[in-house]
Amino acid sequence: MLDADLLVLDLEAETSREVIEHLGRLMREKEYVKDSYVEAVLTRESTLPTGLSIGNFYVAIPHTDSNHVNRSTIGLAALKKPVAFHSMINPEESLAVELVFLLAIKDPGMQVQTLKNLMAVFQNKELLMALKAAKTREQAVELLQSLAV
């Protein structure tokens, strides 16, 4: 499910929309998702935000319904500077997110397992910091490979 072409390091973006559009465009170019995918993710994010606090480190896991997906994959952006995403727990709260995992899951039954796998990643703060600091896609892939994401 991990495609190195969908890992973006030091992404410069001002808004959560820009991050989602950038990763979504990469997914669309490789035909992982349908044309409707990015707008569907943005719509869902506006009503059901996906920012998560991991101690004092913040991640986001934007996603949408499987009918906008051709093949399952995950896009990852390590942001050059934090971007505001609203909290999943308290939607009024804005979080300064540093890593964004954009999910495209074709089989709805796999969504729970994928989220469990990501939660294992999120429990490992050293891994999150290493992903944020990765200098090459190869380094990021190596860090994630052992986790079955």
PDB file of C-alpha atoms in Angstrom:
ATOM      1  CA  MET A   1       0.000   0.000   0.000  1.00  0.00           C
ATOM      2  CA  LEU A   2       3.013   2.283   0.424  1.00  0.00           C
ATOM      3  CA  ASP A   3       4.190   4.007  -2.779  1.00  0.00           C
ATOM      4  CA  ALA A   4       7.421   6.005  -2.451  1.00  0.00           C
ATOM      5  CA  ASP A   5       6.152   8.433  -5.118  1.00  0.00           C
ATOM      6  CA  LEU A   6       3.456   9.506  -2.638  1.00  0.00           C
ATOM      7  CA  LEU A   7       5.952  10.495   0.075  1.00  0.00           C
ATOM      8  CA  VAL A   8       6.665  14.219   0.044  1.00  0.00           C
ATOM      9  CA  LEU A   9       9.368  15.598   2.320  1.00  0.00           C
ATOM     10  CA  ASP A  10       9.612  19.270   3.328  1.00  0.00           C
ATOM     11  CA  LEU A  11       6.329  20.120   1.606  1.00  0.00           C
ATOM     12  CA  GLU A  12       5.725  23.860   1.624  1.00  0.00           C
ATOM     13  CA  ALA A  13       2.045  24.604   2.178  1.00  0.00           C
ATOM     14  CA  GLU A  14       0.066  27.331   3.909  1.00  0.00           C
ATOM     15  CA  THR A  15      -3.210  25.465   4.461  1.00  0.00           C
ATOM     16  CA  SER A  16      -4.567  21.989   5.043  1.00  0.00           C
ATOM     17  CA  ARG A  17      -6.355  22.331   1.703  1.00  0.00           C
ATOM     18  CA  GLU A  18      -3.012  22.814  -0.096  1.00  0.00           C
ATOM     19  CA  VAL A  19      -1.562  19.688   1.556  1.00  0.00           C
ATOM     20  CA  ILE A  20      -4.589  17.551   0.663  1.00  0.00           C
ATOM     21  CA  GLU A  21      -4.665  18.911  -2.896  1.00  0.00           C
ATOM     22  CA  HIS A  22      -0.942  18.228  -3.386  1.00  0.00           C
ATOM     23  CA  LEU A  23      -1.029  14.626  -2.124  1.00  0.00           C
ATOM     24  CA  GLY A  24      -4.385  14.003  -3.815  1.00  0.00           C
ATOM     25  CA  ARG A  25      -3.008  15.202  -7.158  1.00  0.00           C
ATOM     26  CA  LEU A  26      -0.114  12.735  -6.855  1.00  0.00           C
ATOM     27  CA  MET A  27      -2.601   9.944  -6.100  1.00  0.00           C
ATOM     28  CA  ARG A  28      -4.768  10.959  -9.066  1.00  0.00           C
ATOM     29  CA  GLU A  29      -1.778  11.039 -11.446  1.00  0.00           C
ATOM     30  CA  LYS A  30      -1.045   7.411 -10.523  1.00  0.00           C
ATOM     31  CA  GLU A  31      -4.757   6.524 -10.797  1.00  0.00           C
ATOM     32  CA  TYR A  32      -5.110   5.465  -7.162  1.00  0.00           C
ATOM     33  CA  VAL A  33      -8.122   7.758  -6.813  1.00  0.00           C
ATOM     34  CA  LYS A  34     -10.942   9.180  -8.899  1.00  0.00           C
ATOM     35  CA  ASP A  35     -11.304  12.825  -9.951  1.00  0.00           C
ATOM     36  CA  SER A  36     -13.863  13.279  -7.154  1.00  0.00           C
ATOM     37  CA  TYR A  37     -11.423  12.210  -4.412  1.00  0.00           C
ATOM     38  CA  VAL A  38      -9.773  15.501  -3.377  1.00  0.00           C
ATOM     39  CA  GLU A  39     -13.033  17.433  -3.149  1.00  0.00           C
ATOM     40  CA  ALA A  40     -14.612  14.561  -1.181  1.00  0.00           C
ATOM     41  CA  VAL A  41     -11.692  14.567   1.289  1.00  0.00           C
ATOM     42  CA  LEU A  42     -11.930  18.345   1.703  1.00  0.00           C
ATOM     43  CA  THR A  43     -15.687  18.164   2.274  1.00  0.00           C
ATOM     44  CA  ARG A  44     -15.299  15.427   4.879  1.00  0.00           C
ATOM     45  CA  GLU A  45     -12.436  17.263   6.591  1.00  0.00           C
ATOM     46  CA  SER A  46     -14.623  20.369   6.979  1.00  0.00           C
ATOM     47  CA  THR A  47     -17.255  18.443   8.976  1.00  0.00           C
ATOM     48  CA  LEU A  48     -15.228  15.566  10.479  1.00  0.00           C
ATOM     49  CA  PRO A  49     -11.675  16.863  11.027  1.00  0.00           C
ATOM     50  CA  THR A  50      -8.763  14.474  11.386  1.00  0.00           C
ATOM     51  CA  GLY A  51      -6.051  16.281  13.354  1.00  0.00           C
ATOM     52  CA  LEU A  52      -4.572  14.241  16.215  1.00  0.00           C
ATOM     53  CA  SER A  53      -2.396  15.249  19.126  1.00  0.00           C
ATOM     54  CA  ILE A  54       0.407  12.800  19.925  1.00  0.00           C
ATOM     55  CA  GLY A  55       1.823  14.406  23.032  1.00  0.00           C
ATOM     56  CA  ASN A  56       3.131  17.691  21.681  1.00  0.00           C
ATOM     57  CA  PHE A  57       3.431  16.384  18.105  1.00  0.00           C
ATOM     58  CA  TYR A  58       0.504  16.712  15.700  1.00  0.00           C
ATOM     59  CA  VAL A  59      -0.546  14.562  12.745  1.00  0.00           C
ATOM     60  CA  ALA A  60      -3.606  14.445  10.477  1.00  0.00           C
ATOM     61  CA  ILE A  61      -5.213  11.481   8.699  1.00  0.00           C
ATOM     62  CA  PRO A  62      -7.602  12.965   6.116  1.00  0.00           C
ATOM     63  CA  HIS A  63      -9.667  10.442   4.161  1.00  0.00           C
ATOM     64  CA  THR A  64     -13.053   9.882   2.526  1.00  0.00           C
ATOM     65  CA  ASP A  65     -15.428   7.171   1.353  1.00  0.00           C
ATOM     66  CA  SER A  66     -14.142   4.248  -0.683  1.00  0.00           C
ATOM     67  CA  ASN A  67     -16.327   5.082  -3.707  1.00  0.00           C
ATOM     68  CA  HIS A  68     -13.776   7.822  -4.572  1.00  0.00           C
ATOM     69  CA  VAL A  69     -10.880   5.317  -4.584  1.00  0.00           C
ATOM     70  CA  ASN A  70      -9.618   3.015  -7.363  1.00  0.00           C
ATOM     71  CA  ARG A  71      -6.801   1.303  -5.410  1.00  0.00           C
ATOM     72  CA  SER A  72      -5.739   1.594  -1.779  1.00  0.00           C
ATOM     73  CA  THR A  73      -2.722   3.677  -0.867  1.00  0.00           C
ATOM     74  CA  ILE A  74      -1.395   6.168   1.671  1.00  0.00           C
ATOM     75  CA  GLY A  75       0.233   9.478   0.856  1.00  0.00           C
ATOM     76  CA  LEU A  76       2.552  11.060   3.407  1.00  0.00           C
ATOM     77  CA  ALA A  77       3.649  14.678   3.637  1.00  0.00           C
ATOM     78  CA  ALA A  78       6.278  15.865   6.084  1.00  0.00           C
ATOM     79  CA  LEU A  79       5.617  19.589   6.203  1.00  0.00           C
ATOM     80  CA  LYS A  80       8.374  22.184   6.062  1.00  0.00           C
ATOM     81  CA  LYS A  81       6.419  24.202   8.630  1.00  0.00           C
ATOM     82  CA  PRO A  82       3.292  23.190  10.543  1.00  0.00           C
ATOM     83  CA  VAL A  83      -0.129  23.672   8.951  1.00  0.00           C
ATOM     84  CA  ALA A  84      -3.404  24.082  10.851  1.00  0.00           C
ATOM     85  CA  PHE A  85      -5.813  21.133  10.883  1.00  0.00           C
ATOM     86  CA  HIS A  86      -8.794  20.940  13.218  1.00  0.00           C
ATOM     87  CA  SER A  87      -8.735  18.357  15.988  1.00  0.00           C
ATOM     88  CA  MET A  88     -10.622  15.089  15.633  1.00  0.00           C
ATOM     89  CA  ILE A  89     -11.338  15.152  19.385  1.00  0.00           C
ATOM     90  CA  ASN A  90     -12.293  18.827  19.684  1.00  0.00           C
ATOM     91  CA  PRO A  91     -13.172  20.262  16.240  1.00  0.00           C
ATOM     92  CA  GLU A  92     -13.002  23.826  17.608  1.00  0.00           C
ATOM     93  CA  GLU A  93      -9.298  23.332  18.350  1.00  0.00           C
ATOM     94  CA  SER A  94      -6.695  24.019  15.681  1.00  0.00           C
ATOM     95  CA  LEU A  95      -3.541  21.861  15.696  1.00  0.00           C
ATOM     96  CA  ALA A  96      -0.158  22.717  14.155  1.00  0.00           C
ATOM     97  CA  VAL A  97       0.228  19.505  12.132  1.00  0.00           C
ATOM     98  CA  GLU A  98       3.684  18.401  10.943  1.00  0.00           C
ATOM     99  CA  LEU A  99       2.883  15.034   9.296  1.00  0.00           C
ATOM    100  CA  VAL A 100      -0.135  14.304   7.096  1.00  0.00           C
ATOM    101  CA  PHE A 101      -1.138  10.754   6.181  1.00  0.00           C
ATOM    102  CA  LEU A 102      -3.689  10.986   3.329  1.00  0.00           C
ATOM    103  CA  LEU A 103      -5.619   7.709   3.197  1.00  0.00           C
ATOM    104  CA  ALA A 104      -7.219   6.178   0.116  1.00  0.00           C
ATOM    105  CA  ILE A 105      -8.832   2.877   1.128  1.00  0.00           C
ATOM    106  CA  LYS A 106     -10.729   0.910  -1.531  1.00  0.00           C
ATOM    107  CA  ASP A 107     -12.083  -1.864   0.719  1.00  0.00           C
ATOM    108  CA  PRO A 108     -14.095  -0.328   3.584  1.00  0.00           C
ATOM    109  CA  GLY A 109     -13.321  -3.444   5.655  1.00  0.00           C
ATOM    110  CA  MET A 110      -9.609  -2.577   5.506  1.00  0.00           C
ATOM    111  CA  GLN A 111     -10.085   0.923   6.921  1.00  0.00           C
ATOM    112  CA  VAL A 112     -10.127  -0.264  10.544  1.00  0.00           C
ATOM    113  CA  GLN A 113      -6.945  -2.347  10.075  1.00  0.00           C
ATOM    114  CA  THR A 114      -5.187   0.531   8.304  1.00  0.00           C
ATOM    115  CA  LEU A 115      -6.115   2.905  11.135  1.00  0.00           C
ATOM    116  CA  LYS A 116      -4.836   0.351  13.690  1.00  0.00           C
ATOM    117  CA  ASN A 117      -1.538   0.139  11.815  1.00  0.00           C
ATOM    118  CA  LEU A 118      -1.278   3.922  11.760  1.00  0.00           C
ATOM    119  CA  MET A 119      -2.039   4.115  15.477  1.00  0.00           C
ATOM    120  CA  ALA A 120       1.010   1.872  16.017  1.00  0.00           C
ATOM    121  CA  VAL A 121       3.039   4.456  14.093  1.00  0.00           C
ATOM    122  CA  PHE A 122       1.529   7.290  16.138  1.00  0.00           C
ATOM    123  CA  GLN A 123       2.394   5.575  19.429  1.00  0.00           C
ATOM    124  CA  ASN A 124       6.072   5.713  18.462  1.00  0.00           C
ATOM    125  CA  LYS A 125       7.030   9.363  18.853  1.00  0.00           C
ATOM    126  CA  GLU A 126      10.664   8.659  17.897  1.00  0.00           C
ATOM    127  CA  LEU A 127       9.417   7.223  14.601  1.00  0.00           C
ATOM    128  CA  LEU A 128       7.266  10.300  13.955  1.00  0.00           C
ATOM    129  CA  MET A 129      10.231  12.565  14.647  1.00  0.00           C
ATOM    130  CA  ALA A 130      12.429  10.437  12.366  1.00  0.00           C
ATOM    131  CA  LEU A 131       9.823  10.638   9.569  1.00  0.00           C
ATOM    132  CA  LYS A 132       9.664  14.407   9.972  1.00  0.00           C
ATOM    133  CA  ALA A 133      13.479  14.587   9.822  1.00  0.00           C
ATOM    134  CA  ALA A 134      13.924  12.143   6.912  1.00  0.00           C
ATOM    135  CA  LYS A 135      16.053  13.639   4.149  1.00  0.00           C
ATOM    136  CA  THR A 136      15.176  11.151   1.413  1.00  0.00           C
ATOM    137  CA  ARG A 137      12.122   9.149   0.369  1.00  0.00           C
ATOM    138  CA  GLU A 138      14.194   6.023   0.822  1.00  0.00           C
ATOM    139  CA  GLN A 139      14.768   6.872   4.496  1.00  0.00           C
ATOM    140  CA  ALA A 140      11.029   7.428   5.024  1.00  0.00           C
ATOM    141  CA  VAL A 141      10.108   4.178   3.262  1.00  0.00           C
ATOM    142  CA  GLU A 142      12.643   2.284   5.341  1.00  0.00           C
ATOM    143  CA  LEU A 143      11.168   3.709   8.539  1.00  0.00           C
ATOM    144  CA  LEU A 144       7.631   2.683   7.534  1.00  0.00           C
ATOM    145  CA  GLN A 145       8.281  -0.688   5.877  1.00  0.00           C
ATOM    146  CA  SER A 146       8.427  -2.699   9.065  1.00  0.00           C
ATOM    147  CA  LEU A 147       5.025  -1.378  10.154  1.00  0.00           C
ATOM    148  CA  ALA A 148       2.863  -2.812   7.353  1.00  0.00           C
ATOM    149  CA  VAL A 149       1.200   0.538   6.569  1.00  0.00           C
TER     150      VAL A 149
END
